[in-house]
PDB file of C-alpha atoms in Angstrom:
ATOM      1  CA  MET A   1      96.464  71.490  43.801  1.00 46.00           C
ATOM      2  CA  THR A   2      94.638  73.429  46.490  1.00 45.00           C
ATOM      3  CA  THR A   3      95.280  71.752  49.784  1.00 49.00           C
ATOM      4  CA  ASN A   4      93.140  73.771  52.167  1.00 52.00           C
ATOM      5  CA  ALA A   5      90.076  75.940  52.141  1.00 53.00           C
ATOM      6  CA  ILE A   6      91.366  78.221  54.951  1.00 58.00           C
ATOM      7  CA  ARG A   7      91.659  81.789  53.874  1.00 62.00           C
ATOM      8  CA  LEU A   8      94.738  83.587  55.206  1.00 64.00           C
ATOM      9  CA  THR A   9      94.693  87.321  55.961  1.00 67.00           C
ATOM     10  CA  SER A  10      98.134  88.036  57.352  1.00 76.00           C
ATOM     11  CA  PRO A  11     101.747  86.698  57.625  1.00 82.00           C
ATOM     12  CA  HIS A  12     100.892  86.239  61.376  1.00 80.00           C
ATOM     13  CA  GLU A  13      98.288  83.585  60.512  1.00 82.00           C
ATOM     14  CA  LEU A  14     100.356  82.041  57.744  1.00 85.00           C
ATOM     15  CA  LEU A  15     103.350  81.387  60.027  1.00 89.00           C
ATOM     16  CA  ALA A  16     101.138  79.674  62.488  1.00 86.00           C
ATOM     17  CA  ILE A  17      99.893  77.068  60.099  1.00 86.00           C
ATOM     18  CA  VAL A  18     103.192  76.369  58.248  1.00 90.00           C
ATOM     19  CA  PRO A  19     104.112  73.577  60.756  1.00 90.00           C
ATOM     20  CA  PHE A  20     100.699  71.992  60.284  1.00 86.00           C
ATOM     21  CA  VAL A  21     101.001  72.012  56.504  1.00 86.00           C
ATOM     22  CA  LEU A  22     104.525  70.663  56.504  1.00 88.00           C
ATOM     23  CA  GLY A  23     103.933  68.201  59.292  1.00 85.00           C
ATOM     24  CA  PHE A  24     106.826  69.447  61.386  1.00 89.00           C
ATOM     25  CA  HIS A  25     108.374  72.638  62.747  1.00 91.00           C
ATOM     26  CA  PRO A  26     110.938  73.830  60.183  1.00 93.00           C
ATOM     27  CA  THR A  27     114.446  74.986  61.041  1.00 93.00           C
ATOM     28  CA  SER A  28     117.281  76.091  58.816  1.00 95.00           C
ATOM     29  CA  SER A  29     114.881  75.874  55.846  1.00 95.00           C
ATOM     30  CA  ILE A  30     113.545  77.631  52.822  1.00 95.00           C
ATOM     31  CA  VAL A  31     109.764  77.242  52.515  1.00 95.00           C
ATOM     32  CA  VAL A  32     107.898  78.077  49.342  1.00 95.00           C
ATOM     33  CA  LEU A  33     104.126  78.390  49.520  1.00 93.00           C
ATOM     34  CA  CYS A  34     101.815  78.811  46.495  1.00 92.00           C
ATOM     35  CA  LEU A  35      98.615  80.847  46.835  1.00 89.00           C
ATOM     36  CA  SER A  36      95.608  80.836  44.643  1.00 87.00           C
ATOM     37  CA  ASP A  37      92.621  82.958  45.738  1.00 81.00           C
ATOM     38  CA  ASN A  38      94.351  83.358  49.060  1.00 73.00           C
ATOM     39  CA  ARG A  39      94.286  79.602  49.598  1.00 79.00           C
ATOM     40  CA  LEU A  40      97.349  77.463  50.040  1.00 82.00           C
ATOM     41  CA  GLY A  41      98.415  75.189  47.237  1.00 84.00           C
ATOM     42  CA  LEU A  42     101.753  73.462  46.689  1.00 86.00           C
ATOM     43  CA  THR A  43     104.100  73.799  49.636  1.00 89.00           C
ATOM     44  CA  GLN A  44     107.778  72.980  49.368  1.00 90.00           C
ATOM     45  CA  ARG A  45     110.595  72.935  51.964  1.00 91.00           C
ATOM     46  CA  LEU A  46     114.347  72.372  51.495  1.00 91.00           C
ATOM     47  CA  ASP A  47     117.287  72.685  53.852  1.00 93.00           C
ATOM     48  CA  LEU A  48     118.962  76.003  53.426  1.00 95.00           C
ATOM     49  CA  PRO A  49     121.683  75.546  50.721  1.00 94.00           C
ATOM     50  CA  ARG A  50     125.154  76.892  50.831  1.00 95.00           C
ATOM     51  CA  PRO A  51     125.325  80.309  49.229  1.00 95.00           C
ATOM     52  CA  GLU A  52     127.203  78.923  46.254  1.00 96.00           C
ATOM     53  CA  ASP A  53     124.358  76.353  45.623  1.00 96.00           C
ATOM     54  CA  ALA A  54     121.474  78.780  45.987  1.00 96.00           C
ATOM     55  CA  HIS A  55     120.915  79.309  42.263  1.00 95.00           C
ATOM     56  CA  SER A  56     120.972  75.630  41.406  1.00 94.00           C
ATOM     57  CA  VAL A  57     118.461  74.910  44.177  1.00 92.00           C
ATOM     58  CA  ALA A  58     116.214  77.707  42.923  1.00 95.00           C
ATOM     59  CA  SER A  59     116.378  76.281  39.395  1.00 94.00           C
ATOM     60  CA  ALA A  60     115.488  72.816  40.633  1.00 91.00           C
ATOM     61  CA  LEU A  61     112.342  74.204  42.433  1.00 91.00           C
ATOM     62  CA  MET A  62     111.038  76.285  39.457  1.00 94.00           C
ATOM     63  CA  PRO A  63     109.500  73.524  37.215  1.00 93.00           C
ATOM     64  CA  SER A  64     107.029  72.429  39.893  1.00 89.00           C
ATOM     65  CA  LEU A  65     106.181  76.063  40.715  1.00 93.00           C
ATOM     66  CA  VAL A  66     105.616  76.910  37.037  1.00 93.00           C
ATOM     67  CA  ASN A  67     103.434  73.807  36.761  1.00 89.00           C
ATOM     68  CA  GLU A  68     101.390  74.814  39.804  1.00 89.00           C
ATOM     69  CA  ASN A  69     100.781  78.302  38.216  1.00 91.00           C
ATOM     70  CA  PRO A  70      99.699  80.015  41.435  1.00 93.00           C
ATOM     71  CA  ASP A  71      98.453  83.568  41.759  1.00 94.00           C
ATOM     72  CA  SER A  72     101.429  84.387  43.886  1.00 94.00           C
ATOM     73  CA  VAL A  73     104.158  82.833  45.955  1.00 95.00           C
ATOM     74  CA  ILE A  74     105.325  83.418  49.540  1.00 95.00           C
ATOM     75  CA  LEU A  75     108.964  82.724  50.413  1.00 97.00           C
ATOM     76  CA  ILE A  76     110.040  82.052  54.044  1.00 97.00           C
ATOM     77  CA  GLY A  77     113.525  81.669  55.251  1.00 97.00           C
ATOM     78  CA  TYR A  78     113.924  79.955  58.661  1.00 97.00           C
ATOM     79  CA  GLU A  79     117.339  81.011  59.970  1.00 96.00           C
ATOM     80  CA  ASP A  80     119.676  80.076  62.878  1.00 95.00           C
ATOM     81  CA  TYR A  81     121.712  83.250  62.365  1.00 94.00           C
ATOM     82  CA  VAL A  82     121.403  86.647  60.626  1.00 94.00           C
ATOM     83  CA  GLY A  83     121.560  86.391  56.828  1.00 95.00           C
ATOM     84  CA  GLN A  84     121.614  82.566  56.708  1.00 96.00           C
ATOM     85  CA  SER A  85     118.680  82.379  54.337  1.00 97.00           C
ATOM     86  CA  LEU A  86     119.395  85.545  52.284  1.00 96.00           C
ATOM     87  CA  ALA A  87     121.173  83.789  49.395  1.00 97.00           C
ATOM     88  CA  ALA A  88     118.404  81.284  48.895  1.00 96.00           C
ATOM     89  CA  LEU A  89     115.691  83.952  49.112  1.00 97.00           C
ATOM     90  CA  GLU A  90     117.461  86.208  46.593  1.00 97.00           C
ATOM     91  CA  ALA A  91     118.051  83.287  44.182  1.00 97.00           C
ATOM     92  CA  LEU A  92     114.416  82.229  44.321  1.00 97.00           C
ATOM     93  CA  THR A  93     113.313  85.890  43.964  1.00 97.00           C
ATOM     94  CA  ALA A  94     115.381  86.232  40.756  1.00 97.00           C
ATOM     95  CA  ALA A  95     114.090  82.893  39.374  1.00 96.00           C
ATOM     96  CA  LEU A  96     110.417  83.755  40.122  1.00 96.00           C
ATOM     97  CA  GLN A  97     110.773  87.217  38.586  1.00 96.00           C
ATOM     98  CA  SER A  98     112.355  85.683  35.425  1.00 96.00           C
ATOM     99  CA  ALA A  99     109.325  83.460  35.149  1.00 95.00           C
ATOM    100  CA  ALA A 100     106.915  86.405  35.630  1.00 95.00           C
ATOM    101  CA  MET A 101     105.570  84.943  38.783  1.00 96.00           C
ATOM    102  CA  ARG A 102     104.245  87.280  41.473  1.00 96.00           C
ATOM    103  CA  ILE A 103     105.894  87.257  44.867  1.00 96.00           C
ATOM    104  CA  HIS A 104     103.360  88.054  47.594  1.00 93.00           C
ATOM    105  CA  ASP A 105     105.816  88.396  50.448  1.00 93.00           C
ATOM    106  CA  ARG A 106     109.324  87.318  51.636  1.00 96.00           C
ATOM    107  CA  LEU A 107     109.592  86.549  55.330  1.00 96.00           C
ATOM    108  CA  VAL A 108     112.512  85.656  57.599  1.00 96.00           C
ATOM    109  CA  VAL A 109     112.056  83.737  60.830  1.00 96.00           C
ATOM    110  CA  ARG A 110     114.753  83.711  63.468  1.00 95.00           C
ATOM    111  CA  GLU A 111     114.836  83.089  67.189  1.00 93.00           C
ATOM    112  CA  GLY A 112     111.054  83.059  67.542  1.00 92.00           C
ATOM    113  CA  ARG A 113     110.496  86.323  65.634  1.00 93.00           C
ATOM    114  CA  TRP A 114     109.658  87.133  62.022  1.00 94.00           C
ATOM    115  CA  ARG A 115     109.969  90.129  59.770  1.00 92.00           C
ATOM    116  CA  SER A 116     109.207  90.904  56.154  1.00 92.00           C
ATOM    117  CA  LEU A 117     112.001  91.751  53.712  1.00 91.00           C
ATOM    118  CA  ASP A 118     109.604  93.791  51.610  1.00 88.00           C
ATOM    119  CA  CYS A 119     107.723  95.824  54.257  1.00 83.00           C
ATOM    120  CA  HIS A 120     109.384  98.860  55.789  1.00 78.00           C
ATOM    121  CA  SER A 121     106.543 100.290  57.771  1.00 80.00           C
ATOM    122  CA  PRO A 122     107.297 100.258  61.490  1.00 77.00           C
ATOM    123  CA  ASP A 123     103.547 100.057  62.200  1.00 77.00           C
ATOM    124  CA  CYS A 124     103.219  96.510  60.802  1.00 77.00           C
ATOM    125  CA  CYS A 125     106.810  95.410  60.562  1.00 78.00           C
ATOM    126  CA  PRO A 126     108.825  96.761  63.544  1.00 84.00           C
ATOM    127  CA  PRO A 127     112.664  96.704  63.024  1.00 80.00           C
ATOM    128  CA  GLY A 128     112.971  94.040  65.819  1.00 83.00           C
ATOM    129  CA  GLY A 129     110.434  91.830  64.175  1.00 88.00           C
ATOM    130  CA  SER A 130     107.228  90.340  65.548  1.00 89.00           C
ATOM    131  CA  SER A 131     106.737  87.196  67.661  1.00 90.00           C
ATOM    132  CA  VAL A 132     105.941  84.015  65.719  1.00 88.00           C
ATOM    133  CA  PRO A 133     102.420  83.126  66.897  1.00 81.00           C
ATOM    134  CA  GLU A 134     101.504  79.983  68.804  1.00 81.00           C
ATOM    135  CA  ALA A 135      98.627  77.909  67.517  1.00 75.00           C
ATOM    136  CA  THR A 136      96.493  79.161  70.350  1.00 75.00           C
ATOM    137  CA  ASP A 137      97.076  82.729  69.218  1.00 73.00           C
ATOM    138  CA  VAL A 138      95.282  82.083  65.875  1.00 73.00           C
ATOM    139  CA  SER A 139      92.845  79.337  66.879  1.00 74.00           C
ATOM    140  CA  ARG A 140      90.574  80.207  63.997  1.00 72.00           C
ATOM    141  CA  VAL A 141      92.974  79.223  61.299  1.00 69.00           C
ATOM    142  CA  VAL A 142      94.357  76.067  62.953  1.00 73.00           C
ATOM    143  CA  ALA A 143      90.935  74.792  64.239  1.00 72.00           C
ATOM    144  CA  GLU A 144      90.433  72.735  61.101  1.00 70.00           C
ATOM    145  CA  PHE A 145      93.803  71.008  61.458  1.00 73.00           C
ATOM    146  CA  VAL A 146      93.226  70.412  65.156  1.00 67.00           C
ATOM    147  CA  GLY A 147      89.705  69.040  64.452  1.00 67.00           C
ATOM    148  CA  GLN A 148      91.138  66.510  61.997  1.00 65.00           C
ATOM    149  CA  GLY A 149      93.764  65.333  64.520  1.00 67.00           C
ATOM    150  CA  VAL A 150      96.612  66.970  62.612  1.00 74.00           C
ATOM    151  CA  ALA A 151      99.589  67.979  64.821  1.00 78.00           C
ATOM    152  CA  PRO A 152     103.053  68.968  63.644  1.00 84.00           C
ATOM    153  CA  HIS A 153     106.092  66.801  64.561  1.00 85.00           C
ATOM    154  CA  PRO A 154     108.947  68.582  66.333  1.00 87.00           C
ATOM    155  CA  ASP A 155     111.331  68.219  63.374  1.00 88.00           C
ATOM    156  CA  ARG A 156     111.718  66.645  59.928  1.00 87.00           C
ATOM    157  CA  GLU A 157     113.493  63.578  61.406  1.00 90.00           C
ATOM    158  CA  ALA A 158     110.484  62.749  63.504  1.00 87.00           C
ATOM    159  CA  LEU A 159     108.249  63.036  60.462  1.00 85.00           C
ATOM    160  CA  ALA A 160     110.501  60.699  58.486  1.00 88.00           C
ATOM    161  CA  ARG A 161     110.549  58.140  61.218  1.00 90.00           C
ATOM    162  CA  GLN A 162     106.832  57.540  60.570  1.00 89.00           C
ATOM    163  CA  LEU A 163     107.629  55.926  57.274  1.00 92.00           C
ATOM    164  CA  GLU A 164     110.677  53.846  58.355  1.00 93.00           C
ATOM    165  CA  ALA A 165     110.239  50.041  58.736  1.00 92.00           C
ATOM    166  CA  GLY A 166     108.841  49.285  62.149  1.00 91.00           C
ATOM    167  CA  PRO A 167     108.645  45.976  64.154  1.00 92.00           C
ATOM    168  CA  GLN A 168     105.851  44.637  62.015  1.00 94.00           C
ATOM    169  CA  ALA A 169     108.047  44.628  58.885  1.00 94.00           C
ATOM    170  CA  VAL A 170     109.644  41.402  60.117  1.00 95.00           C
ATOM    171  CA  ALA A 171     106.245  39.647  60.377  1.00 95.00           C
ATOM    172  CA  VAL A 172     105.275  40.935  56.883  1.00 95.00           C
ATOM    173  CA  ALA A 173     108.527  39.487  55.443  1.00 93.00           C
ATOM    174  CA  GLU A 174     107.718  36.193  57.151  1.00 93.00           C
ATOM    175  CA  VAL A 175     104.236  36.154  55.667  1.00 92.00           C
ATOM    176  CA  LEU A 176     105.718  36.595  52.246  1.00 87.00           C
ATOM    177  CA  ARG A 177     108.266  33.819  52.675  1.00 87.00           C
ATOM    178  CA  SER A 178     105.459  31.543  53.965  1.00 86.00           C
ATOM    179  CA  LEU A 179     103.375  32.352  50.896  1.00 78.00           C
ATOM    180  CA  GLN A 180     106.257  31.577  48.635  1.00 76.00           C
ATOM    181  CA  ARG A 181     106.962  28.233  50.414  1.00 77.00           C
ATOM    182  CA  GLU A 182     103.291  27.187  50.032  1.00 71.00           C
ATOM    183  CA  ARG A 183     103.208  27.939  46.414  1.00 64.00           C
ATOM    184  CA  SER A 184     106.508  26.158  45.894  1.00 63.00           C
ATOM    185  CA  LYS A 185     105.208  22.997  47.601  1.00 58.00           C
ATOM    186  CA  ALA A 186     102.098  23.085  45.438  1.00 50.00           C
ATOM    187  CA  HIS A 187     104.320  23.444  42.365  1.00 48.00           C
ATOM    188  CA  ASP A 188     102.378  26.569  41.505  1.00 49.00           C
ATOM    189  CA  CYS A 189     104.870  28.791  39.697  1.00 50.00           C
ATOM    190  CA  GLN A 190     102.223  31.246  38.504  1.00 54.00           C
ATOM    191  CA  ALA A 191     102.065  34.767  39.886  1.00 68.00           C
ATOM    192  CA  ILE A 192      99.488  35.410  42.551  1.00 79.00           C
ATOM    193  CA  PRO A 193      96.300  36.538  40.765  1.00 86.00           C
ATOM    194  CA  ARG A 194      95.768  40.288  40.682  1.00 90.00           C
ATOM    195  CA  ALA A 195      92.310  39.983  42.328  1.00 91.00           C
ATOM    196  CA  GLU A 196      93.788  38.061  45.241  1.00 89.00           C
ATOM    197  CA  LEU A 197      96.464  40.691  45.829  1.00 90.00           C
ATOM    198  CA  PHE A 198      94.178  43.647  45.310  1.00 93.00           C
ATOM    199  CA  ALA A 199      91.576  42.303  47.806  1.00 93.00           C
ATOM    200  CA  ALA A 200      93.642  43.824  50.628  1.00 94.00           C
ATOM    201  CA  TRP A 201      93.229  47.414  49.463  1.00 95.00           C
ATOM    202  CA  PRO A 202      89.451  47.933  50.237  1.00 93.00           C
ATOM    203  CA  ARG A 203      90.277  46.757  53.832  1.00 93.00           C
ATOM    204  CA  ILE A 204      93.347  48.972  54.126  1.00 94.00           C
ATOM    205  CA  LEU A 205      91.609  52.041  52.778  1.00 91.00           C
ATOM    206  CA  GLU A 206      88.392  51.582  54.770  1.00 87.00           C
ATOM    207  CA  PRO A 207      88.026  54.890  56.624  1.00 78.00           C
ATOM    208  CA  ASP A 208      87.257  53.239  59.992  1.00 78.00           C
ATOM    209  CA  ALA A 209      89.983  50.631  59.738  1.00 77.00           C
ATOM    210  CA  ALA A 210      92.485  51.503  62.534  1.00 77.00           C
ATOM    211  CA  VAL A 211      94.557  48.346  61.985  1.00 91.00           C
ATOM    212  CA  ILE A 212      96.206  46.826  58.919  1.00 95.00           C
ATOM    213  CA  THR A 213      96.925  43.083  59.246  1.00 96.00           C
ATOM    214  CA  VAL A 214     100.358  41.766  58.357  1.00 96.00           C
ATOM    215  CA  GLU A 215      98.662  39.591  55.707  1.00 95.00           C
ATOM    216  CA  ASP A 216      96.959  42.521  54.034  1.00 96.00           C
ATOM    217  CA  ALA A 217     100.183  44.578  54.166  1.00 96.00           C
ATOM    218  CA  ALA A 218     102.054  41.765  52.417  1.00 95.00           C
ATOM    219  CA  LEU A 219      99.389  41.420  49.672  1.00 94.00           C
ATOM    220  CA  ALA A 220      99.264  45.213  49.172  1.00 95.00           C
ATOM    221  CA  ALA A 221     103.016  45.491  48.895  1.00 94.00           C
ATOM    222  CA  VAL A 222     103.202  42.712  46.316  1.00 93.00           C
ATOM    223  CA  SER A 223     100.302  44.207  44.342  1.00 94.00           C
ATOM    224  CA  LEU A 224     102.282  47.410  43.868  1.00 95.00           C
ATOM    225  CA  LEU A 225     105.085  45.494  42.197  1.00 92.00           C
ATOM    226  CA  ASP A 226     102.599  45.357  39.323  1.00 93.00           C
ATOM    227  CA  ILE A 227     103.306  48.688  37.604  1.00 93.00           C
ATOM    228  CA  GLU A 228      99.826  48.904  36.072  1.00 93.00           C
ATOM    229  CA  ILE A 229      98.171  48.489  39.496  1.00 94.00           C
ATOM    230  CA  ARG A 230     100.630  51.046  40.962  1.00 95.00           C
ATOM    231  CA  ASP A 231      99.739  53.532  38.188  1.00 94.00           C
ATOM    232  CA  ALA A 232      96.018  52.844  38.729  1.00 93.00           C
ATOM    233  CA  MET A 233      96.423  53.472  42.528  1.00 94.00           C
ATOM    234  CA  VAL A 234      98.041  56.863  41.768  1.00 94.00           C
ATOM    235  CA  ALA A 235      95.260  57.725  39.324  1.00 91.00           C
ATOM    236  CA  TRP A 236      92.639  56.777  41.911  1.00 91.00           C
ATOM    237  CA  LEU A 237      94.297  58.787  44.710  1.00 92.00           C
ATOM    238  CA  CYS A 238      95.244  61.746  42.581  1.00 91.00           C
ATOM    239  CA  PRO A 239      92.498  62.714  40.112  1.00 88.00           C
ATOM    240  CA  GLY A 240      93.725  64.704  37.119  1.00 85.00           C
ATOM    241  CA  THR A 241      97.130  63.065  37.082  1.00 86.00           C
ATOM    242  CA  LEU A 242      96.703  59.798  35.235  1.00 84.00           C
ATOM    243  CA  ASP A 243      93.766  58.664  33.024  1.00 81.00           C
ATOM    244  CA  ARG A 244      92.471  55.337  34.493  1.00 76.00           C
ATOM    245  CA  LYS A 245      90.687  54.721  31.191  1.00 79.00           C
ATOM    246  CA  ALA A 246      94.084  54.202  29.551  1.00 84.00           C
ATOM    247  CA  LEU A 247      94.666  51.111  31.842  1.00 86.00           C
ATOM    248  CA  SER A 248      93.508  47.654  31.047  1.00 89.00           C
ATOM    249  CA  GLU A 249      89.858  46.698  31.613  1.00 90.00           C
ATOM    250  CA  GLY A 250      90.936  44.100  34.240  1.00 90.00           C
ATOM    251  CA  VAL A 251      92.737  46.670  36.346  1.00 90.00           C
ATOM    252  CA  GLN A 252      89.855  49.144  36.015  1.00 89.00           C
ATOM    253  CA  LYS A 253      87.443  46.510  37.335  1.00 90.00           C
ATOM    254  CA  LEU A 254      89.648  46.019  40.419  1.00 90.00           C
ATOM    255  CA  PHE A 255      89.114  49.651  41.409  1.00 88.00           C
ATOM    256  CA  CYS A 256      85.374  49.409  41.072  1.00 85.00           C
ATOM    257  CA  GLY A 257      85.418  47.817  44.525  1.00 78.00           C
ATOM    258  CA  LEU A 258      86.965  50.912  46.135  1.00 83.00           C
ATOM    259  CA  ARG A 259      84.799  53.799  47.278  1.00 77.00           C
ATOM    260  CA  LYS A 260      84.741  56.708  44.904  1.00 71.00           C
ATOM    261  CA  ALA A 261      87.752  58.960  45.433  1.00 71.00           C
ATOM    262  CA  TRP A 262      87.526  62.706  45.749  1.00 79.00           C
ATOM    263  CA  ASP A 263      87.334  64.986  42.807  1.00 74.00           C
ATOM    264  CA  LYS A 264      90.120  67.105  41.393  1.00 67.00           C
ATOM    265  CA  GLU A 265      88.714  70.134  43.167  1.00 62.00           C
ATOM    266  CA  HIS A 266      88.791  68.762  46.703  1.00 56.00           C
ATOM    267  CA  ILE A 267      88.620  71.604  49.265  1.00 61.00           C
ATOM    268  CA  ASN A 268      85.432  70.664  50.984  1.00 69.00           C
ATOM    269  CA  PRO A 269      85.897  69.454  54.586  1.00 68.00           C
ATOM    270  CA  ALA A 270      84.490  65.995  54.088  1.00 75.00           C
ATOM    271  CA  SER A 271      86.803  65.312  51.158  1.00 79.00           C
ATOM    272  CA  ILE A 272      89.864  66.614  53.093  1.00 78.00           C
ATOM    273  CA  ALA A 273      88.969  64.404  56.045  1.00 79.00           C
ATOM    274  CA  SER A 274      88.752  61.350  53.774  1.00 85.00           C
ATOM    275  CA  GLN A 275      92.151  62.201  52.312  1.00 88.00           C
ATOM    276  CA  ASN A 276      93.643  62.548  55.749  1.00 86.00           C
ATOM    277  CA  ALA A 277      92.346  59.089  56.683  1.00 87.00           C
ATOM    278  CA  VAL A 278      93.812  57.547  53.554  1.00 91.00           C
ATOM    279  CA  GLN A 279      97.087  59.403  54.142  1.00 92.00           C
ATOM    280  CA  ASP A 280      97.238  57.890  57.679  1.00 91.00           C
ATOM    281  CA  ALA A 281      96.537  54.395  56.255  1.00 94.00           C
ATOM    282  CA  LEU A 282      99.318  54.678  53.692  1.00 95.00           C
ATOM    283  CA  ILE A 283     101.727  55.886  56.379  1.00 95.00           C
ATOM    284  CA  ARG A 284     100.877  52.831  58.532  1.00 95.00           C
ATOM    285  CA  LEU A 285     101.266  50.516  55.547  1.00 96.00           C
ATOM    286  CA  CYS A 286     104.704  51.918  54.550  1.00 96.00           C
ATOM    287  CA  ALA A 287     105.960  51.513  58.145  1.00 96.00           C
ATOM    288  CA  MET A 288     104.960  47.830  58.017  1.00 96.00           C
ATOM    289  CA  LEU A 289     107.006  46.994  54.999  1.00 96.00           C
ATOM    290  CA  PRO A 290     110.573  45.578  54.860  1.00 94.00           C
ATOM    291  CA  ASP A 291     112.989  47.732  52.985  1.00 92.00           C
ATOM    292  CA  GLU A 292     113.114  45.499  49.926  1.00 91.00           C
ATOM    293  CA  LEU A 293     109.321  45.921  49.385  1.00 91.00           C
ATOM    294  CA  ALA A 294     108.810  49.469  50.546  1.00 95.00           C
ATOM    295  CA  ALA A 295     109.776  51.552  47.489  1.00 96.00           C
ATOM    296  CA  PRO A 296     106.592  51.056  45.431  1.00 96.00           C
ATOM    297  CA  ALA A 297     104.307  51.926  48.427  1.00 97.00           C
ATOM    298  CA  LEU A 298     106.522  54.988  49.286  1.00 97.00           C
ATOM    299  CA  SER A 299     106.402  56.211  45.705  1.00 97.00           C
ATOM    300  CA  VAL A 300     102.577  55.909  45.683  1.00 97.00           C
ATOM    301  CA  PHE A 301     102.444  57.776  48.971  1.00 97.00           C
ATOM    302  CA  ALA A 302     104.881  60.397  47.692  1.00 96.00           C
ATOM    303  CA  SER A 303     102.645  60.947  44.586  1.00 95.00           C
ATOM    304  CA  PHE A 304      99.609  61.408  46.855  1.00 94.00           C
ATOM    305  CA  ALA A 305     101.379  63.835  49.222  1.00 92.00           C
ATOM    306  CA  TRP A 306     102.640  65.825  46.265  1.00 89.00           C
ATOM    307  CA  TRP A 307      99.158  65.929  44.690  1.00 90.00           C
ATOM    308  CA  ARG A 308      97.807  67.287  47.996  1.00 87.00           C
ATOM    309  CA  GLY A 309     100.421  70.087  47.911  1.00 82.00           C
ATOM    310  CA  ASN A 310     102.710  68.720  50.617  1.00 84.00           C
ATOM    311  CA  GLY A 311     106.103  68.802  48.849  1.00 81.00           C
ATOM    312  CA  ALA A 312     107.931  68.328  52.215  1.00 81.00           C
ATOM    313  CA  LEU A 313     106.060  65.016  52.944  1.00 87.00           C
ATOM    314  CA  ALA A 314     106.577  63.831  49.402  1.00 90.00           C
ATOM    315  CA  ARG A 315     110.350  64.436  49.656  1.00 88.00           C
ATOM    316  CA  VAL A 316     110.507  62.568  52.970  1.00 90.00           C
ATOM    317  CA  ALA A 317     108.826  59.490  51.350  1.00 94.00           C
ATOM    318  CA  LEU A 318     111.101  59.657  48.254  1.00 92.00           C
ATOM    319  CA  ALA A 319     114.223  59.953  50.453  1.00 90.00           C
TER     320      ALA A 319
END
């Protein structure tokens, strides 16, 4: 999937937006970016593997890259010391070449400087490398991210902390226990009706809704225990992945109450802004859920992040 309509003209510009795309500043990492028509698509990041594990890591990444079918791929090794990323870069290079996938460039970033492994012209790639740009150095390409309130976290751990159970998780758990007690007293052993559970979602996904109530968080979490609703939510969030028509008529009717989602080709600014708002809402929801109820919501969020091309965020959610 194409994640951004920004056209990139140089490695200098690309390196400036990588932290915005990943959501954090990478270190000791291998980053793989897919390009189609000079636009960013799927982006994946992994910790640099040990040299002996480089080929197995490359093999694990290839299925998603083949499925993305980009025009070309850019590989970036973020190093702490000279040669740290070389094994991973070479393993991925061999795997991509075996799959007849074009490599646009291979870059190494270390100590605030970058260089290309495939450019030997001192005019554009001096032996000592070039300075990694700050966002202010390439304001044109980061303006859209800044305008949408997107700012990279300092590291992956800070990104992951967004999704960890926060203080409201205790209150959500209490709401669920209270609901169970009430139904028990009423001798009502039936499951909560789907419509009652799903009623929370239009409120959660409302673009202007800055707050999710603990009651809505509890209902939404329980609704995703229903696998058909979970599948339908992924289909709604990620056009082109699942066919909602294959779901039951009752579940399809539930989603008629939600605003129309974006289309499969979703690179216009209004659509991207809407996706960012929904992503923020899903992050807030996941952070409100106790551990025993978080997995379905995190899996939905991971599917959405992956569909948007953010492999790093999807992996954080799955982890």
